[in-house]
PDB file of N, CA and C in Angstrom:
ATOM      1  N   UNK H   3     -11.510   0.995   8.461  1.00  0.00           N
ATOM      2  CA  UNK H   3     -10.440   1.179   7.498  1.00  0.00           C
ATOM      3  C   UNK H   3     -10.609   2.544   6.824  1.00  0.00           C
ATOM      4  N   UNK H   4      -9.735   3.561   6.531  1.00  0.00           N
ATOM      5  CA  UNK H   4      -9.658   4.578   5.779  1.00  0.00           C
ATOM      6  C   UNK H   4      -9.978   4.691   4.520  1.00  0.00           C
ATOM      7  N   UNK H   5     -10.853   5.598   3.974  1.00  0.00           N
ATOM      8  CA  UNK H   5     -11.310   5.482   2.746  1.00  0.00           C
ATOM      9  C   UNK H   5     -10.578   6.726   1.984  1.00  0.00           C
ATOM     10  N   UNK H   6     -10.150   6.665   0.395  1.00  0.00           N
ATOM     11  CA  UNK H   6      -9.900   7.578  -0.627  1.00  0.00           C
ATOM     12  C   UNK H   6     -10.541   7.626  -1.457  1.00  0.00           C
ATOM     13  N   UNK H   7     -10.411   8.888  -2.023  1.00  0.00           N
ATOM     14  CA  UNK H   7     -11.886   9.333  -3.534  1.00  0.00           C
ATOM     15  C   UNK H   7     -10.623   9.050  -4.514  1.00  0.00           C
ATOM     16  N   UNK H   8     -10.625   8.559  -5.426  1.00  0.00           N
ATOM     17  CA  UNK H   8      -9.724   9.217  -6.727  1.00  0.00           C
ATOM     18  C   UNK H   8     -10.997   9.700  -7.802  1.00  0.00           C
ATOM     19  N   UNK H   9     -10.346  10.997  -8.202  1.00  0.00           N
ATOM     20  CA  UNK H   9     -11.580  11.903  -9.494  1.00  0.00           C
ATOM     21  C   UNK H   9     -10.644  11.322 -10.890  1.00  0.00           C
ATOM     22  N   UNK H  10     -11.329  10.751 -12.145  1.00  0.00           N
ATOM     23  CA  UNK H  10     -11.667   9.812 -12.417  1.00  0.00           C
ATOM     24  C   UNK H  10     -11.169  11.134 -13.568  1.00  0.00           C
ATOM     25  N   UNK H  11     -10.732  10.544 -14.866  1.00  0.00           N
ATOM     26  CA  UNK H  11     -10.110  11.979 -15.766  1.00  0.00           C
ATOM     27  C   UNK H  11     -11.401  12.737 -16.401  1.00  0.00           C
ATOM     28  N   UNK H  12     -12.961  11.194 -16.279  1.00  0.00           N
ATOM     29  CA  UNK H  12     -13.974  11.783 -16.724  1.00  0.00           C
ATOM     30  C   UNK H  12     -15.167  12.576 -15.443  1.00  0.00           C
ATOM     31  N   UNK H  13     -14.411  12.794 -14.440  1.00  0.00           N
ATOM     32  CA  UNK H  13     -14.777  13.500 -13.686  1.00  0.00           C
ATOM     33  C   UNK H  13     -15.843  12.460 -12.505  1.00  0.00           C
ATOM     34  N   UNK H  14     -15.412  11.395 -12.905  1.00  0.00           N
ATOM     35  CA  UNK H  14     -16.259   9.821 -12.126  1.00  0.00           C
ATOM     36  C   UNK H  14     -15.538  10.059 -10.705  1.00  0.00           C
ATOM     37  N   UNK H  15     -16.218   9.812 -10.064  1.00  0.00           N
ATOM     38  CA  UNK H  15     -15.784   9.957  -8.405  1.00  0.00           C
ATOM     39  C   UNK H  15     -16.105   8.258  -7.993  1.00  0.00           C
ATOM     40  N   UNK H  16     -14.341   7.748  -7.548  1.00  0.00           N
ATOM     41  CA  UNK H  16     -14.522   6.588  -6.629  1.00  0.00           C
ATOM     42  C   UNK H  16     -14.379   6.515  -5.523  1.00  0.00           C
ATOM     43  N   UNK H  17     -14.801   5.945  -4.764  1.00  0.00           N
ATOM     44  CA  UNK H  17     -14.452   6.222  -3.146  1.00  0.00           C
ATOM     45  C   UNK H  17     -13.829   4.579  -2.784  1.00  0.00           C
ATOM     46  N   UNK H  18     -12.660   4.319  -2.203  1.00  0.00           N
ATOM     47  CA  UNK H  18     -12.646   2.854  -2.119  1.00  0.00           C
ATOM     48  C   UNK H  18     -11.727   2.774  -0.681  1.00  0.00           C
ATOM     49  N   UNK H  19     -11.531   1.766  -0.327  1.00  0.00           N
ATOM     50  CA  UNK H  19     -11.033   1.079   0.769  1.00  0.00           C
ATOM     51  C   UNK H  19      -9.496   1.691   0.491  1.00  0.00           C
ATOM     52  N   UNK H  20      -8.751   2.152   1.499  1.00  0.00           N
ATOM     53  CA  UNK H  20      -7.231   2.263   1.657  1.00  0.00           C
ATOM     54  C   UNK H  20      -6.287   1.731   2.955  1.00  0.00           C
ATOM     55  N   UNK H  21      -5.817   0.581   2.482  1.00  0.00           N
ATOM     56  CA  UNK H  21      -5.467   0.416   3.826  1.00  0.00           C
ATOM     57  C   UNK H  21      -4.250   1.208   4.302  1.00  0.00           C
ATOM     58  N   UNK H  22      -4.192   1.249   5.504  1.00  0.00           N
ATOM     59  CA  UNK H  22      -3.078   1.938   6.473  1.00  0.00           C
ATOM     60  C   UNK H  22      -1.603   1.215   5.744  1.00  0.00           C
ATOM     61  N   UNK H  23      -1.000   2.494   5.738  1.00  0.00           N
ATOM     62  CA  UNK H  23       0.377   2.136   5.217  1.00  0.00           C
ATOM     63  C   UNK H  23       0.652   1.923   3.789  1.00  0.00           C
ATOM     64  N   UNK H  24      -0.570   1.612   3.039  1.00  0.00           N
ATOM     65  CA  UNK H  24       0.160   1.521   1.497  1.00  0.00           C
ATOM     66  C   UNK H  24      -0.120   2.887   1.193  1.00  0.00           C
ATOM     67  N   UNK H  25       0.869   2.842  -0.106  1.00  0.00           N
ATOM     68  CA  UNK H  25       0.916   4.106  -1.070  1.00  0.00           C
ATOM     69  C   UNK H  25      -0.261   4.592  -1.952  1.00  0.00           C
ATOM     70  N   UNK H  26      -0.741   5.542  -2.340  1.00  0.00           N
ATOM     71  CA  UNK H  26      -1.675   5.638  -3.277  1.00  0.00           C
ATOM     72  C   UNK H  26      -1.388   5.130  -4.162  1.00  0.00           C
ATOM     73  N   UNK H  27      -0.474   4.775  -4.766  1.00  0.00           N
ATOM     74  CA  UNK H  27      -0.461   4.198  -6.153  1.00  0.00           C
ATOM     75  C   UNK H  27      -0.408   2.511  -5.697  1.00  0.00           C
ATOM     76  N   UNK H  28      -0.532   2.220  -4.287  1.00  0.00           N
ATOM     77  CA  UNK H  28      -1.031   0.532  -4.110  1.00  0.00           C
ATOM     78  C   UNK H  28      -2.303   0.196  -4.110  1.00  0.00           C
ATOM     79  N   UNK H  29      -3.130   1.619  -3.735  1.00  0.00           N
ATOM     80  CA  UNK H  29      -4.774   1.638  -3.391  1.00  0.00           C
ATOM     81  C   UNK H  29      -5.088   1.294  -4.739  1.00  0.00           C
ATOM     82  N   UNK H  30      -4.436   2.588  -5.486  1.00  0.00           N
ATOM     83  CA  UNK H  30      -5.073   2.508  -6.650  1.00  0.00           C
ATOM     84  C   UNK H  30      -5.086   1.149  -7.803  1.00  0.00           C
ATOM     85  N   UNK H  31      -3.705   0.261  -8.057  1.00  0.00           N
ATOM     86  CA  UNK H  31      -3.731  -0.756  -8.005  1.00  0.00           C
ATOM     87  C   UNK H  31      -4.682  -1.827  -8.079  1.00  0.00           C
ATOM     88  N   UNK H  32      -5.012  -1.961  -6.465  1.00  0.00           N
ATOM     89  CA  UNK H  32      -5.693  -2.830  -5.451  1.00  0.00           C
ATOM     90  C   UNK H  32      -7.137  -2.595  -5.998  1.00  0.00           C
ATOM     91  N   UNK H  33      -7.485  -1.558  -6.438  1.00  0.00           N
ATOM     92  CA  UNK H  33      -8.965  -1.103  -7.134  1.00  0.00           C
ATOM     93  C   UNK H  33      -9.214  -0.736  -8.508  1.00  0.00           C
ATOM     94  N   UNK H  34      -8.216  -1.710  -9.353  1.00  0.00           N
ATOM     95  CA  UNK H  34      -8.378  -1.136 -10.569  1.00  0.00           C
ATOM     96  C   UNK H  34      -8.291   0.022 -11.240  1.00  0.00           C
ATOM     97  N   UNK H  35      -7.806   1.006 -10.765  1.00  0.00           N
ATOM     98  CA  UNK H  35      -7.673   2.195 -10.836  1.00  0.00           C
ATOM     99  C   UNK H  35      -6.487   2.577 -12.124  1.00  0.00           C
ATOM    100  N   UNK H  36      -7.167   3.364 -12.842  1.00  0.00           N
ATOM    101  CA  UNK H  36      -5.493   3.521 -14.180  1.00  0.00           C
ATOM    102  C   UNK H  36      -4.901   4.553 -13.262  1.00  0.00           C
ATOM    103  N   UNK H  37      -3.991   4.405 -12.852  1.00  0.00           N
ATOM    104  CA  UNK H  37      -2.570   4.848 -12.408  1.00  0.00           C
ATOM    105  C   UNK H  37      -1.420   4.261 -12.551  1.00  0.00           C
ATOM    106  N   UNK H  38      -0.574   4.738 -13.562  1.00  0.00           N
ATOM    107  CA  UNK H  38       0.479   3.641 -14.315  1.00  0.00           C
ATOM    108  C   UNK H  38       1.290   3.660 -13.362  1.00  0.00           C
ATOM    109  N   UNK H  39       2.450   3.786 -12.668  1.00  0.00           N
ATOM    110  CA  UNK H  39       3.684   3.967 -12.069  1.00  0.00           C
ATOM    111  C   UNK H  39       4.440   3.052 -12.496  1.00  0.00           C
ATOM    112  N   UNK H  40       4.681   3.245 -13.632  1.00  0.00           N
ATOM    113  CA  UNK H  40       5.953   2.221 -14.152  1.00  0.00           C
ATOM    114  C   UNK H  40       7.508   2.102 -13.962  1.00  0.00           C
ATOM    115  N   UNK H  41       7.223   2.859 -12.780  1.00  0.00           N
ATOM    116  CA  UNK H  41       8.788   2.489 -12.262  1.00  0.00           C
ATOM    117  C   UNK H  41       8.567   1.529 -10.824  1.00  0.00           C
ATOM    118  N   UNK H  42       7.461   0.992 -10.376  1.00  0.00           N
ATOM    119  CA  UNK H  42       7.092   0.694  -9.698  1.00  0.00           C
ATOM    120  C   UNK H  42       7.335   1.605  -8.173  1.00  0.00           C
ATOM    121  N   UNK H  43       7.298   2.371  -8.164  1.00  0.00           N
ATOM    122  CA  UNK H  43       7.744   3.374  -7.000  1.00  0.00           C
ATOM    123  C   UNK H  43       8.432   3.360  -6.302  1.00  0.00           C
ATOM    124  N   UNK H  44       9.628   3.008  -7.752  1.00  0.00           N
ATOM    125  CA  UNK H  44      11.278   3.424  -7.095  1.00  0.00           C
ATOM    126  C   UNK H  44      11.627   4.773  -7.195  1.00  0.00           C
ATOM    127  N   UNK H  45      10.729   5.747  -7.323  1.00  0.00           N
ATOM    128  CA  UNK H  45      10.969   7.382  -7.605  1.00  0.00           C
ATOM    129  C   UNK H  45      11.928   7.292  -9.008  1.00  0.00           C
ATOM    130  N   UNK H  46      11.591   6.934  -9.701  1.00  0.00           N
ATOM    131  CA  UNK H  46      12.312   7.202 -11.272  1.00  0.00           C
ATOM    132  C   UNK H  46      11.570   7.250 -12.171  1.00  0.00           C
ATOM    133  N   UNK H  47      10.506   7.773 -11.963  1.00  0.00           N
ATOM    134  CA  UNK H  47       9.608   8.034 -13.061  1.00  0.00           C
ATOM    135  C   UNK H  47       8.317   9.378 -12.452  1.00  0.00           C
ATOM    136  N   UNK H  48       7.364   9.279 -12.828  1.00  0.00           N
ATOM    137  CA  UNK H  48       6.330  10.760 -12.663  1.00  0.00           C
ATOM    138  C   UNK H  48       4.894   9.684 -13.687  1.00  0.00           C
ATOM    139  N   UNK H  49       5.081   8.769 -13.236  1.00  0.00           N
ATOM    140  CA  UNK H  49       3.296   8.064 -13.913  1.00  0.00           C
ATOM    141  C   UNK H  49       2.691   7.622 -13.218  1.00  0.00           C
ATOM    142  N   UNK H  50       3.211   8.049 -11.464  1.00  0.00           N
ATOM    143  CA  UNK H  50       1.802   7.852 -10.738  1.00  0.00           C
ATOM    144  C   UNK H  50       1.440   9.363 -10.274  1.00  0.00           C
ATOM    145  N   UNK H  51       1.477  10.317 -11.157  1.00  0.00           N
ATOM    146  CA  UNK H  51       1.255  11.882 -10.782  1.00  0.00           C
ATOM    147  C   UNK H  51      -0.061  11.760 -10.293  1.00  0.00           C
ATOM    148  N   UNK H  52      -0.736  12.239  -9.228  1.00  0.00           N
ATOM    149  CA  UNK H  52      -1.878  12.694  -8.751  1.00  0.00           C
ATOM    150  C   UNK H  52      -1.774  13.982  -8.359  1.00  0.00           C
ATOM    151  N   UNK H  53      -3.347  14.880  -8.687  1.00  0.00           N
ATOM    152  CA  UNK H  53      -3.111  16.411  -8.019  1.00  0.00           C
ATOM    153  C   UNK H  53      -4.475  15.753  -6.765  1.00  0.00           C
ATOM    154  N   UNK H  54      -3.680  16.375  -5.775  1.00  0.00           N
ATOM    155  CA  UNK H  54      -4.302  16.369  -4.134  1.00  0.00           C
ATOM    156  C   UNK H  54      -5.179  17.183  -4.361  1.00  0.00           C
ATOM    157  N   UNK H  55      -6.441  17.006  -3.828  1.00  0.00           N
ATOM    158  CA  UNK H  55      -7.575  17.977  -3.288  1.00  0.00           C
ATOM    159  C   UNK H  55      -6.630  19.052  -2.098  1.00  0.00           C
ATOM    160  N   UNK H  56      -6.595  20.530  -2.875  1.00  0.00           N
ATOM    161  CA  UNK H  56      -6.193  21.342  -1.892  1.00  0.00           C
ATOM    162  C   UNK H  56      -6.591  21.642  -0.240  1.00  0.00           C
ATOM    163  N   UNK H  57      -7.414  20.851  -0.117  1.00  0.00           N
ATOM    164  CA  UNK H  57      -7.857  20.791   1.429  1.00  0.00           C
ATOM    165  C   UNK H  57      -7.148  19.743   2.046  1.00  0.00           C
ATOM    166  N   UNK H  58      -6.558  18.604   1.255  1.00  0.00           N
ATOM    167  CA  UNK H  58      -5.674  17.597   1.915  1.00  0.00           C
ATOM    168  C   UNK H  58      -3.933  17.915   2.031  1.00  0.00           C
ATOM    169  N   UNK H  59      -3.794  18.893   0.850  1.00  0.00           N
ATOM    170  CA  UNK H  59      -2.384  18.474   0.594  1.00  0.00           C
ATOM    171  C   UNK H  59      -1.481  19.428   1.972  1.00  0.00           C
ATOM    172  N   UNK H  60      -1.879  20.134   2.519  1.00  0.00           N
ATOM    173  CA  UNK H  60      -1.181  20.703   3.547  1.00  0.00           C
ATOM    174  C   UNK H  60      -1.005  19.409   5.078  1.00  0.00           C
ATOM    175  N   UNK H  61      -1.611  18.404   4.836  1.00  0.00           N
ATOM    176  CA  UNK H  61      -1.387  17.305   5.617  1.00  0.00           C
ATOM    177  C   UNK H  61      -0.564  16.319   5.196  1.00  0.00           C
ATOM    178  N   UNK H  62      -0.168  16.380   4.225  1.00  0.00           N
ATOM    179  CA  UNK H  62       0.346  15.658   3.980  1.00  0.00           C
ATOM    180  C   UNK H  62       2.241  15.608   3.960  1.00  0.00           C
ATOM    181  N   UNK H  63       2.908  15.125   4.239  1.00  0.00           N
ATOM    182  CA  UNK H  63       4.439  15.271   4.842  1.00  0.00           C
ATOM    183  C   UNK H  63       4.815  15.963   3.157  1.00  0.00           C
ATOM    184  N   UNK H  64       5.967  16.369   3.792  1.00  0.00           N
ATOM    185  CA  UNK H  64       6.678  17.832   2.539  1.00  0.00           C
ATOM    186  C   UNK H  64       7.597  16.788   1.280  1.00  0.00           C
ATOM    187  N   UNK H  65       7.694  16.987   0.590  1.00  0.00           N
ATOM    188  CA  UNK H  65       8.204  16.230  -0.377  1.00  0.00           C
ATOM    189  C   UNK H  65       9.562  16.143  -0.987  1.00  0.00           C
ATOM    190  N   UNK H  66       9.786  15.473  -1.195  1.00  0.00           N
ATOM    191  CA  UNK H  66      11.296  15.212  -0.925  1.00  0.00           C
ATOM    192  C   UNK H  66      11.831  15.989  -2.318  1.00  0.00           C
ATOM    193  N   UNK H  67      13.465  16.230  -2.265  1.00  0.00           N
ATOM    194  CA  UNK H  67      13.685  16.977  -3.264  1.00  0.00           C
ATOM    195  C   UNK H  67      14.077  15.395  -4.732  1.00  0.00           C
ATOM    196  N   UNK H  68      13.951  14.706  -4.404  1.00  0.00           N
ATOM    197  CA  UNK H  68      13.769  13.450  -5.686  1.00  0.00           C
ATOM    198  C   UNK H  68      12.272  13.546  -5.493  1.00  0.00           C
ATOM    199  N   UNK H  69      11.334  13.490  -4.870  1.00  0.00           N
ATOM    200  CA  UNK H  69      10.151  13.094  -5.716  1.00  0.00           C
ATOM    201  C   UNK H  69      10.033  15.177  -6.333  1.00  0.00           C
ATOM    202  N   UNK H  70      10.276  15.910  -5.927  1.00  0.00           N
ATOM    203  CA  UNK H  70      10.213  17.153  -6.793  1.00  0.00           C
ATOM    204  C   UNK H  70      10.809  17.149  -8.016  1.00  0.00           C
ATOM    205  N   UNK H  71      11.708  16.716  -7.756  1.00  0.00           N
ATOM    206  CA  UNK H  71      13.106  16.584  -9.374  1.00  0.00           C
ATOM    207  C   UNK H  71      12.142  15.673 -10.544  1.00  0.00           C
ATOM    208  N   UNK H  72      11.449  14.840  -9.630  1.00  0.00           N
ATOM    209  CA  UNK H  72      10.338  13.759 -10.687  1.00  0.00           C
ATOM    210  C   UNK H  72       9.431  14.759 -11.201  1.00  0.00           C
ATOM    211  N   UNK H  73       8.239  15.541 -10.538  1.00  0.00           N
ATOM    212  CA  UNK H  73       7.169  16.038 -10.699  1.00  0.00           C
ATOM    213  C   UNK H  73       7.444  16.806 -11.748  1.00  0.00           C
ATOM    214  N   UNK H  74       8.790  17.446 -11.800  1.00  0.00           N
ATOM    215  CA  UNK H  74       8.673  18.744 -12.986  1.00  0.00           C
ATOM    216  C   UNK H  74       8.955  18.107 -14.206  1.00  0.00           C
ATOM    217  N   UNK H  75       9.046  16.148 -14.192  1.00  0.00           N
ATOM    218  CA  UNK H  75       8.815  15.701 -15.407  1.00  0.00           C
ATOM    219  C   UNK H  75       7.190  15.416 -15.733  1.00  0.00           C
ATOM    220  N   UNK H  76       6.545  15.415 -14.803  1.00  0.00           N
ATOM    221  CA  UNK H  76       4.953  15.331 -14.714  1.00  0.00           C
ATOM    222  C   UNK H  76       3.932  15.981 -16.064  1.00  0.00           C
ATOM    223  N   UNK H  77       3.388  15.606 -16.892  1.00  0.00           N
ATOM    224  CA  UNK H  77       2.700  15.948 -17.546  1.00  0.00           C
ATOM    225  C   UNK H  77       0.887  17.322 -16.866  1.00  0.00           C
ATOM    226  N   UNK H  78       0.622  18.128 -17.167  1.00  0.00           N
ATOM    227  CA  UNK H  78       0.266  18.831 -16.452  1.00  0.00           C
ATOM    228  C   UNK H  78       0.372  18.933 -14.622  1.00  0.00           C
ATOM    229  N   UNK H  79       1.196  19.467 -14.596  1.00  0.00           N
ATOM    230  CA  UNK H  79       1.732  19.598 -13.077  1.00  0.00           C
ATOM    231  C   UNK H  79       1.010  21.131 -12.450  1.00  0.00           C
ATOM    232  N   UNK H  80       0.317  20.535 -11.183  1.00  0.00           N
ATOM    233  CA  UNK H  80       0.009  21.947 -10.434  1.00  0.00           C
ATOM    234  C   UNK H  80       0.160  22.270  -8.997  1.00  0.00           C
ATOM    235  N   UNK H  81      -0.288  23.183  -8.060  1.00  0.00           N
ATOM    236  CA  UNK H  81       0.651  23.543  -7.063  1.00  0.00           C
ATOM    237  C   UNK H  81       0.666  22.273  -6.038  1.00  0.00           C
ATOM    238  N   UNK H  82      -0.810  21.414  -6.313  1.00  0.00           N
ATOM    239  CA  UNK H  82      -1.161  20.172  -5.154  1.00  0.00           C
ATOM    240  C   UNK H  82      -0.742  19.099  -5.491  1.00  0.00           C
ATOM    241  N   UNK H  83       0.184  19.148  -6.999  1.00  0.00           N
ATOM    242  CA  UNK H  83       0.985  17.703  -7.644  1.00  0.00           C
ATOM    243  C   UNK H  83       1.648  17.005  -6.511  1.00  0.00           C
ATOM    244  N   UNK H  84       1.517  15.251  -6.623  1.00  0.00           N
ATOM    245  CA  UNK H  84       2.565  14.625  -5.946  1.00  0.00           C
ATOM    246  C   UNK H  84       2.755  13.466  -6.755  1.00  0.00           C
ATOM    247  N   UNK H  85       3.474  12.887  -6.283  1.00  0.00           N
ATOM    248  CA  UNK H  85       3.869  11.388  -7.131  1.00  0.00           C
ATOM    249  C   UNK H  85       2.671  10.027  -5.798  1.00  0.00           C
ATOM    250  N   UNK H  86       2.060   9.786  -6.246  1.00  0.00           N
ATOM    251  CA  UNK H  86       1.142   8.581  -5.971  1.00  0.00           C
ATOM    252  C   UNK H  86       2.007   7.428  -5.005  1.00  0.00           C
ATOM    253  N   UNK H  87       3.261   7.266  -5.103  1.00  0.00           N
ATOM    254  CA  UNK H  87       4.310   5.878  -4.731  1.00  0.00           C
ATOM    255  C   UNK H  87       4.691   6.867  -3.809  1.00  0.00           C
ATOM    256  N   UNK H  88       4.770   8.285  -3.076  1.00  0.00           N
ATOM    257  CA  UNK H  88       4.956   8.545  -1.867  1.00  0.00           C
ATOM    258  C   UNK H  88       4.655   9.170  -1.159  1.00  0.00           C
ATOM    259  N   UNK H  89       2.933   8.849  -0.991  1.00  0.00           N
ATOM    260  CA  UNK H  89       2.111   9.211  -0.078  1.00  0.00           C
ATOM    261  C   UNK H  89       1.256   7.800   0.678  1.00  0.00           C
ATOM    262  N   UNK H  90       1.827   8.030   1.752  1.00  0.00           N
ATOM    263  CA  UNK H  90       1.255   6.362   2.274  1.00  0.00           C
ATOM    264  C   UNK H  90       0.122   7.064   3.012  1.00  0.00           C
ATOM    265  N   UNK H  91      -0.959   5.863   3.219  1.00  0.00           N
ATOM    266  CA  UNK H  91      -2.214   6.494   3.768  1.00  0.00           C
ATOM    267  C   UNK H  91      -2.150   6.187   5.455  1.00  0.00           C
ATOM    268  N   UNK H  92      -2.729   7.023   6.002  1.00  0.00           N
ATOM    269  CA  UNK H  92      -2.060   6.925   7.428  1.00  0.00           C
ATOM    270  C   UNK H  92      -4.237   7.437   7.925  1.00  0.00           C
ATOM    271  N   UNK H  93      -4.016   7.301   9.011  1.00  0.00           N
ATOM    272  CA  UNK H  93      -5.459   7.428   9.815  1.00  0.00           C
ATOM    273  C   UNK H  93      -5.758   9.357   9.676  1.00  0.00           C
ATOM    274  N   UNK H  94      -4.871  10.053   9.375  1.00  0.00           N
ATOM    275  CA  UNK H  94      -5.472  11.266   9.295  1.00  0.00           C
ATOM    276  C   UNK H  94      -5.727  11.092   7.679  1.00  0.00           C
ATOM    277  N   UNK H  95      -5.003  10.947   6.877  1.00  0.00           N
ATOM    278  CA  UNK H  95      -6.004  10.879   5.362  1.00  0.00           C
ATOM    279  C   UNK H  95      -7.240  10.456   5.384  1.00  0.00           C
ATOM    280  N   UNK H  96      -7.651   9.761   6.200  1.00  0.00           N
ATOM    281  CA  UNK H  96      -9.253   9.056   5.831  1.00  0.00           C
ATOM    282  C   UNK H  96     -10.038  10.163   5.055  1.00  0.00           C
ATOM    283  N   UNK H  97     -10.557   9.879   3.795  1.00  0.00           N
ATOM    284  CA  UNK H  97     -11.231  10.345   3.043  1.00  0.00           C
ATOM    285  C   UNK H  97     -10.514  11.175   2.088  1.00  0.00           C
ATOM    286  N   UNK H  98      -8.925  11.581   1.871  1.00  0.00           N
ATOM    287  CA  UNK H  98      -8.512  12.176   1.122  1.00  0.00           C
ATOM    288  C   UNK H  98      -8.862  11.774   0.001  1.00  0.00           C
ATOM    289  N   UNK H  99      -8.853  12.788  -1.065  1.00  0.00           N
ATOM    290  CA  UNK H  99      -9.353  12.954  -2.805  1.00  0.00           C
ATOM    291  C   UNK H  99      -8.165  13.439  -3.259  1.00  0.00           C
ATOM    292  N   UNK H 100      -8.133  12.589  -4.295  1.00  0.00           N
ATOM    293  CA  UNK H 100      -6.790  12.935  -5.368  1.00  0.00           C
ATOM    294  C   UNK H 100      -7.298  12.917  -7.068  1.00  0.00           C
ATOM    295  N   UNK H 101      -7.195  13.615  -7.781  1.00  0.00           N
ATOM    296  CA  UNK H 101      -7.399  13.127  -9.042  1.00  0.00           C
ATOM    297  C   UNK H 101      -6.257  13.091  -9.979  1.00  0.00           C
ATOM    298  N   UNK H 102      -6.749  12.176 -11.026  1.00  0.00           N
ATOM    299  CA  UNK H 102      -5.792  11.607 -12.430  1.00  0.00           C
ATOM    300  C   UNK H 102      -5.669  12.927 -13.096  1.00  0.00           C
ATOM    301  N   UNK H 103      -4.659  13.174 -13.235  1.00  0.00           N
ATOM    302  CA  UNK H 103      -4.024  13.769 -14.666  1.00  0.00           C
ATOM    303  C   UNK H 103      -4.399  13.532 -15.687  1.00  0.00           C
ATOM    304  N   UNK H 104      -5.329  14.642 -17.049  1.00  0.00           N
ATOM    305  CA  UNK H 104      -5.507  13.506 -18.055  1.00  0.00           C
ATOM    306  C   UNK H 104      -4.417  12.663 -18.921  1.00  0.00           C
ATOM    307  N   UNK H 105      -3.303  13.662 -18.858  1.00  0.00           N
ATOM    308  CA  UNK H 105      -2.015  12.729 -19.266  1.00  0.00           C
ATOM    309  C   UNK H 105      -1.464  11.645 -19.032  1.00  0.00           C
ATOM    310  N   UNK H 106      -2.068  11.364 -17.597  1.00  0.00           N
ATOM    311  CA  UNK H 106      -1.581  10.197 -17.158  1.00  0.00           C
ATOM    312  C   UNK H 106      -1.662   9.127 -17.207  1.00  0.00           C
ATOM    313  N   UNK H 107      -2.925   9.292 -17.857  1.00  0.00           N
ATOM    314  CA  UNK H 107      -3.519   7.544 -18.722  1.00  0.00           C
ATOM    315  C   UNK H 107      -2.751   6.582 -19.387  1.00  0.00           C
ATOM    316  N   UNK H 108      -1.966   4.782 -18.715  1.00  0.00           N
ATOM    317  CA  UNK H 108      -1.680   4.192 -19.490  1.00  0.00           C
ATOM    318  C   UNK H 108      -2.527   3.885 -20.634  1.00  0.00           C
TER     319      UNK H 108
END
């Protein structure tokens, strides 16, 4: 099974189980992880913001112009920002790292 790091706002590194096909913001979920997405990842909101480890985010598919229109509501937003509800984990992520925003804390 594919594994993800999420970096932790206190700089805590988790590494946990991701299965194929869910979203980061289901991993995160699934592992206790604070990642709010309170729109449940109907793309109408920016509270599952994660910034991608710049070594992953060029793998990852291009982003749609609604999840962009979201991000620039994103609380510190930077060039590897994505929204968490639409990045599904697929067999080339294995091991991708994403970290929390400190804003993003429910």
């Amino acid at each position: 099974m594919p594994k993800m790091v999420f970096v932790e706002t206190d700089g805590t590194r988790r590494e946990v189980d991701a299965p194929l096909g869910l979203s980061i913001l289901e991993v995160a979920r699934r592992h206790d992880i604070d990642l709010e997405g309170a729109c449940e990842g109907s793309l109408a909101c920016s509270t599952c913001h994660v910034i991608v480890d710049p070594q992953w985010y060029d793998l990852l598919p291009d982003a749609s112009e609604d999840e962009e229109d979201m991000l620039d509501l994103a609380f510190g937003l930077t060039k590897t920002s994505r929204l968490g509800c639409q990045i599904r984990i697929t067999e080339e992520l294995d091991g991708l790292v994403v970290r929390l925003p400190g804003g993003n804390q429910g």
